[in-house]
GROMACS .gro file of C-alpha atoms in nm:
model
  430
    1MET     CA    1  -2.717   1.668  -1.530
    2PHE     CA    2  -2.785   1.384  -1.289
    3VAL     CA    3  -2.587   1.393  -0.964
    4ARG     CA    4  -2.424   1.059  -0.894
    5ARG     CA    5  -2.284   0.903  -0.581
    6ILE     CA    6  -1.924   0.822  -0.669
    7ALA     CA    7  -1.647   0.639  -0.490
    8VAL     CA    8  -1.285   0.691  -0.592
    9VAL     CA    9  -1.040   0.429  -0.466
   10GLY     CA   10  -0.688   0.570  -0.446
   11THR     CA   11  -0.585   0.931  -0.377
   12GLY     CA   12  -0.268   0.970  -0.581
   13TYR     CA   13  -0.234   1.220  -0.867
   14VAL     CA   14  -0.510   1.056  -1.071
   15GLY     CA   15  -0.743   0.960  -0.786
   16LEU     CA   16  -0.739   1.288  -0.598
   17THR     CA   17  -0.771   1.492  -0.916
   18THR     CA   18  -1.057   1.271  -1.035
   19GLY     CA   19  -1.240   1.294  -0.704
   20ALA     CA   20  -1.198   1.668  -0.658
   21CYS     CA   21  -1.293   1.748  -1.017
   22LEU     CA   22  -1.600   1.522  -1.018
   23ALA     CA   23  -1.711   1.690  -0.696
   24SER     CA   24  -1.664   2.029  -0.863
   25LEU     CA   25  -1.903   1.910  -1.135
   26GLY     CA   26  -2.168   1.858  -0.868
   27HIS     CA   27  -2.136   1.487  -0.793
   28ARG     CA   28  -2.110   1.350  -0.439
   29VAL     CA   29  -1.771   1.184  -0.408
   30VAL     CA   30  -1.603   0.971  -0.142
   31CYS     CA   31  -1.229   0.914  -0.189
   32ALA     CA   32  -1.070   0.614  -0.019
   33ASP     CA   33  -0.709   0.531   0.058
   34VAL     CA   34  -0.533   0.271   0.272
   35ASP     CA   35  -0.305   0.536   0.424
   36ALA     CA   36  -0.487   0.662   0.734
   37LEU     CA   37  -0.244   0.951   0.785
   38LYS     CA   38  -0.294   1.067   0.428
   39VAL     CA   39  -0.671   1.051   0.470
   40ALA     CA   40  -0.650   1.255   0.789
   41ARG     CA   41  -0.443   1.520   0.614
   42LEU     CA   42  -0.688   1.537   0.325
   43GLU     CA   43  -0.980   1.569   0.566
   44ALA     CA   44  -0.796   1.866   0.715
   45GLY     CA   45  -0.758   2.017   0.368
   46GLN     CA   46  -0.387   1.942   0.343
   47VAL     CA   47  -0.283   1.834  -0.006
   48ASP     CA   48   0.076   1.714  -0.039
   49ILE     CA   49   0.066   1.684  -0.418
   50LEU     CA   50   0.203   1.988  -0.600
   51GLU     CA   51  -0.071   2.043  -0.856
   52PRO     CA   52  -0.207   2.390  -0.943
   53GLY     CA   53  -0.569   2.432  -0.839
   54LEU     CA   54  -0.602   2.092  -0.672
   55ALA     CA   55  -0.584   2.200  -0.308
   56GLY     CA   56  -0.847   2.467  -0.371
   57LEU     CA   57  -1.084   2.216  -0.534
   58VAL     CA   58  -1.037   1.973  -0.244
   59ARG     CA   59  -1.122   2.239   0.014
   60GLU     CA   60  -1.411   2.369  -0.195
   61GLY     CA   61  -1.562   2.024  -0.237
   62ALA     CA   62  -1.525   1.940   0.131
   63THR     CA   63  -1.679   2.270   0.240
   64ALA     CA   64  -1.974   2.216   0.007
   65GLY     CA   65  -2.026   1.864   0.144
   66ARG     CA   66  -1.967   1.704  -0.196
   67LEU     CA   67  -1.623   1.558  -0.124
   68SER     CA   68  -1.520   1.338   0.169
   69PHE     CA   69  -1.244   1.093   0.254
   70THR     CA   70  -1.232   0.756   0.424
   71VAL     CA   71  -0.986   0.482   0.507
   72GLY     CA   72  -1.037   0.163   0.309
   73ALA     CA   73  -1.235   0.088  -0.004
   74ARG     CA   74  -1.520  -0.114   0.146
   75ASP     CA   75  -1.683   0.174   0.331
   76ALA     CA   76  -1.640   0.405   0.033
   77VAL     CA   77  -1.821   0.184  -0.218
   78ARG     CA   78  -2.119   0.069  -0.008
   79ASP     CA   79  -2.348   0.347  -0.133
   80ALA     CA   80  -2.183   0.422  -0.467
   81GLU     CA   81  -2.347   0.420  -0.807
   82VAL     CA   82  -2.008   0.444  -0.981
   83VAL     CA   83  -1.671   0.329  -0.843
   84PHE     CA   84  -1.348   0.459  -0.995
   85LEU     CA   85  -1.035   0.250  -0.945
   86CYS     CA   86  -0.742   0.494  -0.947
   87LEU     CA   87  -0.471   0.260  -0.827
   88PRO     CA   88  -0.099   0.232  -0.898
   89THR     CA   89   0.000  -0.003  -1.179
   90PRO     CA   90   0.379   0.023  -1.159
   91MET     CA   91   0.628  -0.151  -1.381
   92GLY     CA   92   0.662  -0.507  -1.262
   93ALA     CA   93   0.896  -0.792  -1.347
   94GLY     CA   94   1.012  -0.778  -1.707
   95GLY     CA   95   0.842  -0.443  -1.769
   96ALA     CA   96   0.483  -0.568  -1.752
   97ALA     CA   97   0.230  -0.366  -1.553
   98ASP     CA   98   0.183  -0.486  -1.195
   99LEU     CA   99  -0.193  -0.518  -1.143
  100SER     CA  100  -0.180  -0.647  -0.786
  101ALA     CA  101  -0.334  -0.330  -0.637
  102VAL     CA  102  -0.626  -0.342  -0.882
  103GLU     CA  103  -0.683  -0.712  -0.823
  104ASP     CA  104  -0.660  -0.677  -0.445
  105VAL     CA  105  -0.918  -0.398  -0.436
  106ALA     CA  106  -1.153  -0.588  -0.667
  107ALA     CA  107  -1.143  -0.880  -0.422
  108VAL     CA  108  -1.206  -0.649  -0.126
  109ILE     CA  109  -1.510  -0.467  -0.268
  110ARG     CA  110  -1.689  -0.735  -0.468
  111ASP     CA  111  -1.930  -0.842  -0.196
  112VAL     CA  112  -2.021  -0.489  -0.082
  113LEU     CA  113  -2.081  -0.323  -0.418
  114PRO     CA  114  -2.442  -0.203  -0.448
  115TYR     CA  115  -2.662  -0.384  -0.695
  116GLY     CA  116  -2.626  -0.245  -1.048
  117CYS     CA  117  -2.330  -0.015  -0.984
  118VAL     CA  118  -2.054   0.043  -1.241
  119VAL     CA  119  -1.683  -0.011  -1.171
  120VAL     CA  120  -1.452   0.210  -1.375
  121CYS     CA  121  -1.084   0.131  -1.437
  122LYS     CA  122  -0.920   0.474  -1.446
  123SER     CA  123  -0.569   0.338  -1.396
  124THR     CA  124  -0.354   0.264  -1.699
  125VAL     CA  125  -0.391  -0.111  -1.744
  126PRO     CA  126  -0.310  -0.368  -2.015
  127VAL     CA  127  -0.570  -0.482  -2.263
  128GLY     CA  128  -0.798  -0.738  -2.103
  129THR     CA  129  -0.789  -0.589  -1.752
  130SER     CA  130  -1.156  -0.488  -1.758
  131THR     CA  131  -1.244  -0.849  -1.839
  132ARG     CA  132  -1.009  -0.964  -1.562
  133VAL     CA  133  -1.170  -0.727  -1.309
  134ALA     CA  134  -1.518  -0.841  -1.412
  135ALA     CA  135  -1.415  -1.201  -1.351
  136LEU     CA  136  -1.269  -1.113  -1.009
  137LEU     CA  137  -1.586  -0.929  -0.908
  138ASP     CA  138  -1.799  -1.219  -1.033
  139ARG     CA  139  -2.109  -0.999  -1.027
  140GLU     CA  140  -2.340  -1.019  -1.328
  141ASP     CA  141  -2.518  -0.705  -1.208
  142VAL     CA  142  -2.197  -0.498  -1.201
  143ALA     CA  143  -2.055  -0.366  -1.529
  144VAL     CA  144  -1.686  -0.281  -1.571
  145VAL     CA  145  -1.585   0.018  -1.780
  146SER     CA  146  -1.248   0.147  -1.900
  147ASN     CA  147  -1.207   0.525  -1.877
  148PRO     CA  148  -0.836   0.602  -1.925
  149GLU     CA  149  -0.699   0.928  -1.789
  150PHE     CA  150  -0.497   1.175  -1.993
  151LEU     CA  151  -0.373   1.399  -1.714
  152ARG     CA  152  -0.036   1.570  -1.721
  153GLU     CA  153   0.131   1.640  -1.390
  154GLY     CA  154   0.146   2.014  -1.336
  155SER     CA  155  -0.175   2.068  -1.535
  156ALA     CA  156  -0.392   1.778  -1.419
  157VAL     CA  157  -0.686   1.988  -1.301
  158ARG     CA  158  -0.692   2.187  -1.623
  159ASP     CA  159  -0.662   1.867  -1.828
  160PHE     CA  160  -0.952   1.708  -1.642
  161LEU     CA  161  -1.185   2.007  -1.670
  162HIS     CA  162  -1.084   2.097  -2.027
  163PRO     CA  163  -1.007   1.761  -2.192
  164ASP     CA  164  -0.926   1.706  -2.559
  165ARG     CA  165  -1.153   1.402  -2.546
  166ILE     CA  166  -1.313   1.155  -2.308
  167VAL     CA  167  -1.263   0.788  -2.387
  168VAL     CA  168  -1.507   0.536  -2.243
  169GLY     CA  169  -1.494   0.167  -2.324
  170SER     CA  170  -1.717  -0.121  -2.220
  171ASP     CA  171  -1.878  -0.430  -2.359
  172SER     CA  172  -2.200  -0.287  -2.212
  173PRO     CA  173  -2.309   0.020  -2.415
  174GLN     CA  174  -2.548   0.122  -2.138
  175ALA     CA  175  -2.270   0.123  -1.878
  176ALA     CA  176  -2.041   0.320  -2.109
  177GLU     CA  177  -2.308   0.584  -2.166
  178ARG     CA  178  -2.373   0.602  -1.792
  179VAL     CA  179  -2.008   0.680  -1.724
  180ALA     CA  180  -1.984   0.924  -2.015
  181ALA     CA  181  -2.280   1.114  -1.870
  182LEU     CA  182  -2.073   1.195  -1.560
  183PHE     CA  183  -1.862   1.429  -1.774
  184ALA     CA  184  -2.145   1.580  -1.982
  185LYS     CA  185  -2.102   1.921  -1.820
  186LEU     CA  186  -1.750   1.946  -1.967
  187GLY     CA  187  -1.881   1.950  -2.324
  188ALA     CA  188  -1.582   1.754  -2.452
  189PRO     CA  189  -1.585   1.510  -2.745
  190THR     CA  190  -1.670   1.167  -2.610
  191VAL     CA  191  -1.552   0.852  -2.782
  192LEU     CA  192  -1.737   0.532  -2.692
  193MET     CA  193  -1.579   0.198  -2.778
  194ASP     CA  194  -1.523  -0.153  -2.649
  195ALA     CA  195  -1.316  -0.203  -2.334
  196ALA     CA  196  -1.011  -0.352  -2.505
  197SER     CA  197  -0.984  -0.058  -2.745
  198ALA     CA  198  -1.016   0.194  -2.462
  199GLU     CA  199  -0.739   0.019  -2.270
  200MET     CA  200  -0.516   0.029  -2.577
  201VAL     CA  201  -0.582   0.400  -2.643
  202LYS     CA  202  -0.381   0.511  -2.340
  203TYR     CA  203  -0.078   0.296  -2.422
  204ALA     CA  204  -0.090   0.389  -2.790
  205ALA     CA  205  -0.108   0.761  -2.707
  206ASN     CA  206   0.172   0.758  -2.449
  207CYS     CA  207   0.402   0.548  -2.663
  208PHE     CA  208   0.350   0.785  -2.954
  209LEU     CA  209   0.443   1.082  -2.735
  210ALA     CA  210   0.750   0.900  -2.604
  211MET     CA  211   0.855   0.821  -2.961
  212LYS     CA  212   0.818   1.188  -3.052
  213LEU     CA  213   1.044   1.288  -2.761
  214SER     CA  214   1.306   1.027  -2.842
  215TYR     CA  215   1.292   1.130  -3.205
  216VAL     CA  216   1.361   1.495  -3.129
  217ASN     CA  217   1.648   1.399  -2.897
  218ALA     CA  218   1.800   1.194  -3.178
  219VAL     CA  219   1.752   1.488  -3.417
  220ALA     CA  220   1.924   1.713  -3.161
  221GLU     CA  221   2.227   1.483  -3.156
  222LEU     CA  222   2.240   1.493  -3.534
  223CYS     CA  223   2.212   1.874  -3.531
  224GLU     CA  224   2.518   1.898  -3.309
  225LEU     CA  225   2.722   1.687  -3.552
  226VAL     CA  226   2.618   1.871  -3.870
  227GLY     CA  227   2.615   2.225  -3.731
  228ALA     CA  228   2.238   2.283  -3.726
  229ASP     CA  229   2.032   2.433  -3.442
  230VAL     CA  230   1.758   2.201  -3.318
  231THR     CA  231   1.553   2.497  -3.192
  232ALA     CA  232   1.525   2.633  -3.545
  233VAL     CA  233   1.465   2.286  -3.684
  234THR     CA  234   1.176   2.206  -3.448
  235ASP     CA  235   1.029   2.552  -3.501
  236GLY     CA  236   1.019   2.479  -3.871
  237MET     CA  237   0.868   2.136  -3.811
  238GLY     CA  238   0.604   2.251  -3.564
  239TYR     CA  239   0.416   2.468  -3.811
  240ASP     CA  240   0.329   2.155  -4.005
  241LYS     CA  241  -0.022   2.073  -3.882
  242ARG     CA  242   0.047   1.703  -3.933
  243ILE     CA  243   0.328   1.723  -3.675
  244GLY     CA  244   0.248   2.009  -3.437
  245GLY     CA  245   0.485   2.178  -3.195
  246SER     CA  246   0.416   1.982  -2.879
  247PHE     CA  247   0.665   1.722  -2.753
  248LEU     CA  248   0.932   1.859  -2.983
  249LYS     CA  249   1.163   1.996  -2.714
  250PRO     CA  250   1.487   1.804  -2.659
  251GLY     CA  251   1.601   1.732  -2.307
  252PRO     CA  252   1.790   1.493  -2.081
  253GLY     CA  253   1.541   1.217  -2.163
  254TRP     CA  254   1.178   1.164  -2.075
  255GLY     CA  255   1.051   1.023  -1.749
  256GLY     CA  256   0.773   1.059  -1.495
  257SER     CA  257   0.511   0.821  -1.368
  258CYS     CA  258   0.362   0.725  -1.706
  259LEU     CA  259   0.584   0.715  -2.013
  260PRO     CA  260   0.855   0.478  -1.880
  261LYS     CA  261   0.616   0.217  -1.747
  262ASP     CA  262   0.374   0.247  -2.038
  263THR     CA  263   0.639   0.203  -2.307
  264HIS     CA  264   0.780  -0.104  -2.132
  265ALA     CA  265   0.428  -0.242  -2.084
  266MET     CA  266   0.350  -0.192  -2.454
  267VAL     CA  267   0.659  -0.393  -2.549
  268ARG     CA  268   0.553  -0.672  -2.314
  269ILE     CA  269   0.195  -0.664  -2.447
  270ALA     CA  270   0.326  -0.694  -2.802
  271GLU     CA  271   0.561  -0.977  -2.709
  272GLY     CA  272   0.272  -1.159  -2.546
  273VAL     CA  273   0.090  -1.183  -2.878
  274GLY     CA  274   0.399  -1.243  -3.090
  275VAL     CA  275   0.453  -0.890  -3.224
  276ASP     CA  276   0.807  -0.749  -3.243
  277PHE     CA  277   0.737  -0.383  -3.164
  278THR     CA  278   1.092  -0.264  -3.233
  279LEU     CA  279   0.980   0.096  -3.277
  280VAL     CA  280   0.882   0.127  -2.910
  281GLN     CA  281   1.190  -0.063  -2.793
  282ALA     CA  282   1.407   0.175  -2.993
  283THR     CA  283   1.224   0.464  -2.826
  284ILE     CA  284   1.323   0.327  -2.485
  285ASP     CA  285   1.684   0.261  -2.592
  286THR     CA  286   1.719   0.613  -2.734
  287ASN     CA  287   1.596   0.756  -2.407
  288VAL     CA  288   1.852   0.562  -2.205
  289ARG     CA  289   2.126   0.681  -2.440
  290GLN     CA  290   2.015   1.043  -2.405
  291ARG     CA  291   2.090   1.037  -2.033
  292GLN     CA  292   2.438   0.906  -2.099
  293ARG     CA  293   2.489   1.179  -2.358
  294VAL     CA  294   2.442   1.441  -2.085
  295VAL     CA  295   2.721   1.279  -1.884
  296ASP     CA  296   2.943   1.258  -2.192
  297LYS     CA  297   2.888   1.629  -2.261
  298LEU     CA  298   2.994   1.721  -1.909
  299ARG     CA  299   3.301   1.500  -1.928
  300ALA     CA  300   3.399   1.656  -2.259
  301ALA     CA  301   3.367   2.001  -2.107
  302VAL     CA  302   3.547   1.956  -1.774
  303GLY     CA  303   3.754   1.639  -1.810
  304PRO     CA  304   3.739   1.337  -1.577
  305LEU     CA  305   3.436   1.355  -1.348
  306ALA     CA  306   3.583   1.171  -1.049
  307GLY     CA  307   3.617   1.422  -0.766
  308THR     CA  308   3.477   1.704  -0.980
  309ARG     CA  309   3.210   1.921  -0.822
  310ILE     CA  310   2.895   1.959  -1.035
  311GLY     CA  311   2.611   2.194  -0.949
  312VAL     CA  312   2.273   2.042  -1.035
  313LEU     CA  313   1.971   2.264  -1.104
  314GLY     CA  314   1.645   2.070  -1.098
  315LEU     CA  315   1.553   1.725  -0.972
  316ALA     CA  316   1.180   1.682  -1.043
  317PHE     CA  317   1.101   1.502  -1.367
  318LYS     CA  318   0.958   1.827  -1.504
  319ALA     CA  319   0.881   2.177  -1.385
  320GLY     CA  320   0.554   2.234  -1.200
  321THR     CA  321   0.566   1.913  -0.998
  322ASN     CA  322   0.752   1.768  -0.703
  323ASP     CA  323   0.737   1.417  -0.849
  324LEU     CA  324   1.068   1.230  -0.866
  325ARG     CA  325   0.933   0.908  -1.015
  326ASP     CA  326   1.158   0.804  -1.305
  327SER     CA  327   1.299   1.155  -1.318
  328PRO     CA  328   1.562   1.190  -1.593
  329ALA     CA  329   1.738   1.438  -1.364
  330LEU     CA  330   1.788   1.166  -1.104
  331ALA     CA  331   1.895   0.919  -1.373
  332VAL     CA  332   2.163   1.162  -1.494
  333ALA     CA  333   2.270   1.235  -1.137
  334GLU     CA  334   2.307   0.863  -1.070
  335LEU     CA  335   2.535   0.826  -1.372
  336LEU     CA  336   2.743   1.124  -1.259
  337ALA     CA  337   2.771   0.988  -0.907
  338PHE     CA  338   2.877   0.649  -1.046
  339GLU     CA  339   3.170   0.823  -1.215
  340GLY     CA  340   3.266   0.983  -0.886
  341ALA     CA  341   3.136   1.336  -0.937
  342GLU     CA  342   3.056   1.541  -0.627
  343LEU     CA  343   2.695   1.659  -0.673
  344VAL     CA  344   2.528   1.952  -0.499
  345ALA     CA  345   2.169   1.995  -0.611
  346TYR     CA  346   1.886   2.245  -0.583
  347ASP     CA  347   1.521   2.213  -0.679
  348PRO     CA  348   1.258   2.464  -0.561
  349GLU     CA  349   1.018   2.186  -0.463
  350ILE     CA  350   1.254   1.913  -0.338
  351ASP     CA  351   1.402   1.948   0.009
  352ARG     CA  352   1.457   1.590   0.122
  353PRO     CA  353   1.790   1.405   0.124
  354LEU     CA  354   1.870   1.197  -0.183
  355VAL     CA  355   2.130   0.926  -0.229
  356GLY     CA  356   2.445   1.027  -0.416
  357MET     CA  357   2.415   1.403  -0.376
  358THR     CA  358   2.380   1.690  -0.133
  359VAL     CA  359   2.046   1.870  -0.166
  360VAL     CA  360   2.053   2.238  -0.063
  361ASP     CA  361   1.785   2.507  -0.036
  362ASP     CA  362   1.964   2.780  -0.234
  363PRO     CA  363   2.064   2.767  -0.601
  364TYR     CA  364   2.372   2.979  -0.540
  365VAL     CA  365   2.492   2.731  -0.278
  366ALA     CA  366   2.439   2.450  -0.529
  367VAL     CA  367   2.664   2.613  -0.788
  368SER     CA  368   2.928   2.741  -0.547
  369GLY     CA  369   3.268   2.591  -0.625
  370ALA     CA  370   3.129   2.392  -0.919
  371ALA     CA  371   3.346   2.313  -1.216
  372ALA     CA  372   3.025   2.296  -1.418
  373VAL     CA  373   2.654   2.349  -1.369
  374VAL     CA  374   2.395   2.124  -1.531
  375LEU     CA  375   2.032   2.233  -1.562
  376LEU     CA  376   1.806   1.927  -1.569
  377THR     CA  377   1.456   2.062  -1.492
  378GLU     CA  378   1.310   2.367  -1.667
  379TRP     CA  379   1.192   2.566  -1.364
  380PRO     CA  380   1.112   2.926  -1.475
  381GLN     CA  381   1.311   3.076  -1.186
  382PHE     CA  382   1.633   2.935  -1.327
  383ARG     CA  383   1.608   3.176  -1.620
  384THR     CA  384   1.612   3.471  -1.383
  385LEU     CA  385   1.908   3.368  -1.169
  386ASP     CA  386   2.181   3.629  -1.130
  387TRP     CA  387   2.422   3.462  -1.369
  388THR     CA  388   2.698   3.712  -1.292
  389ARG     CA  389   2.671   3.600  -0.931
  390VAL     CA  390   2.670   3.236  -1.044
  391ALA     CA  391   2.990   3.295  -1.243
  392SER     CA  392   3.155   3.462  -0.943
  393VAL     CA  393   3.103   3.160  -0.714
  394MET     CA  394   3.175   2.879  -0.965
  395SER     CA  395   3.526   2.741  -1.005
  396GLY     CA  396   3.465   2.676  -1.376
  397THR     CA  397   3.267   2.842  -1.654
  398THR     CA  398   3.058   2.564  -1.814
  399VAL     CA  399   2.679   2.558  -1.790
  400LEU     CA  400   2.510   2.260  -1.957
  401ASP     CA  401   2.147   2.347  -2.025
  402THR     CA  402   1.982   2.016  -2.111
  403ARG     CA  403   1.645   2.185  -2.168
  404ASN     CA  404   1.761   2.477  -2.387
  405HIS     CA  405   1.585   2.684  -2.125
  406LEU     CA  406   1.831   2.962  -2.041
  407ASP     CA  407   1.897   3.296  -2.210
  408PRO     CA  408   2.226   3.260  -2.399
  409ASP     CA  409   2.296   3.636  -2.393
  410ALA     CA  410   2.261   3.651  -2.013
  411LEU     CA  411   2.516   3.374  -1.968
  412ARG     CA  412   2.758   3.512  -2.226
  413ARG     CA  413   2.751   3.852  -2.056
  414ALA     CA  414   2.832   3.675  -1.728
  415GLY     CA  415   3.139   3.517  -1.887
  416LEU     CA  416   2.994   3.165  -1.889
  417THR     CA  417   3.011   2.906  -2.165
  418LEU     CA  418   2.664   2.772  -2.240
  419ARG     CA  419   2.626   2.426  -2.385
  420GLY     CA  420   2.277   2.321  -2.489
  421VAL     CA  421   2.126   2.018  -2.659
  422GLY     CA  422   2.130   2.023  -3.036
  423ARG     CA  423   2.263   2.379  -3.041
  424PRO     CA  424   2.602   2.545  -3.103
  425VAL     CA  425   2.815   2.617  -2.797
  426GLU     CA  426   2.755   2.973  -2.674
  427VAL     CA  427   3.089   3.121  -2.565
  428PRO     CA  428   3.139   3.436  -2.355
  429PHE     CA  429   3.175   3.776  -2.518
  430SER     CA  430   3.540   3.857  -2.579
   0.00000   0.00000   0.00000
């Protein structure tokens, strides 16, 4: 395998994981960020992102001299053979992706890129962005390649080093093969295509996953009304190889840094070419309704929410991360606060103040005096709480488990009434 000199611009979840993992494959990597304090912390081996294995890879790469950090993109790219753009593309006006960070960096680096280097768009970007970046660079000697990431927060390092596939798209076959060669050591299936198709792959994949989640939440609602158990239903579905068992767990709605912005962007992309993509819009609408359903369930269990104390377990958008971006837990909490509920919340990885609630550092403090407890993030440690102790400090008996995560028998023995999603109400033993 040839060792390449690589620059990674942006040190968020995608950028830092990309840089550290490429360094672990033997490449020489410089990661750049505009945040000088963040760069200083990374140089000291301090990784603020909660991602299993990432901090170790960063320290390992730095110790081996294969991974370094710098402030600003210009210095990082001066000696690079390949430049990865791992920049935020948040939801902008009307739901379209905001490409200002990508465009700004392209303008900054265009005159310092080495002759013949390759610029890789790793960020999730609309179809046509590679062409747009090429035009901004205005360098005939520099090829632009799309290499979408498929990293899940909480397992990003594993996903990078053991990928299902590697997608590389460019209108220059030579440039695409050059980028694909960076990952040869992984031995993963590599799919080469044109840039537009590669850009569409990420949106198509994420929208499909979002549709699957919204579908199972809608099925869960139906199960509640007809007396079926969604856990049994999805178990029966998952054995069908055409469907599979992943993304078939109901919850309080989906969120995170990718699915919300990517579904909205797909709708905008479709509208831009005159396609009415109602399936994706319905996916978004179902997700919004799912959050309201959680609030409705609590209201049905305890009565009016104004002035009612609710204990909240979990704030991160999913277990294994400290990311709050588009967290369904926060969306539900906001709806509860709007109705006047008094919220006391606990999350094992969130300790900063949040609007509309009191955040505490002990789950038993969070549930103390609560008329009801709502579990919104599936942290493993919530399953092993002392539920008899929880029952003794609550003022009520309702536990709403929006992830179907808890052991029904443990809660029944504690004298608590467990309400799940798409499942019958579990009442205490008489």
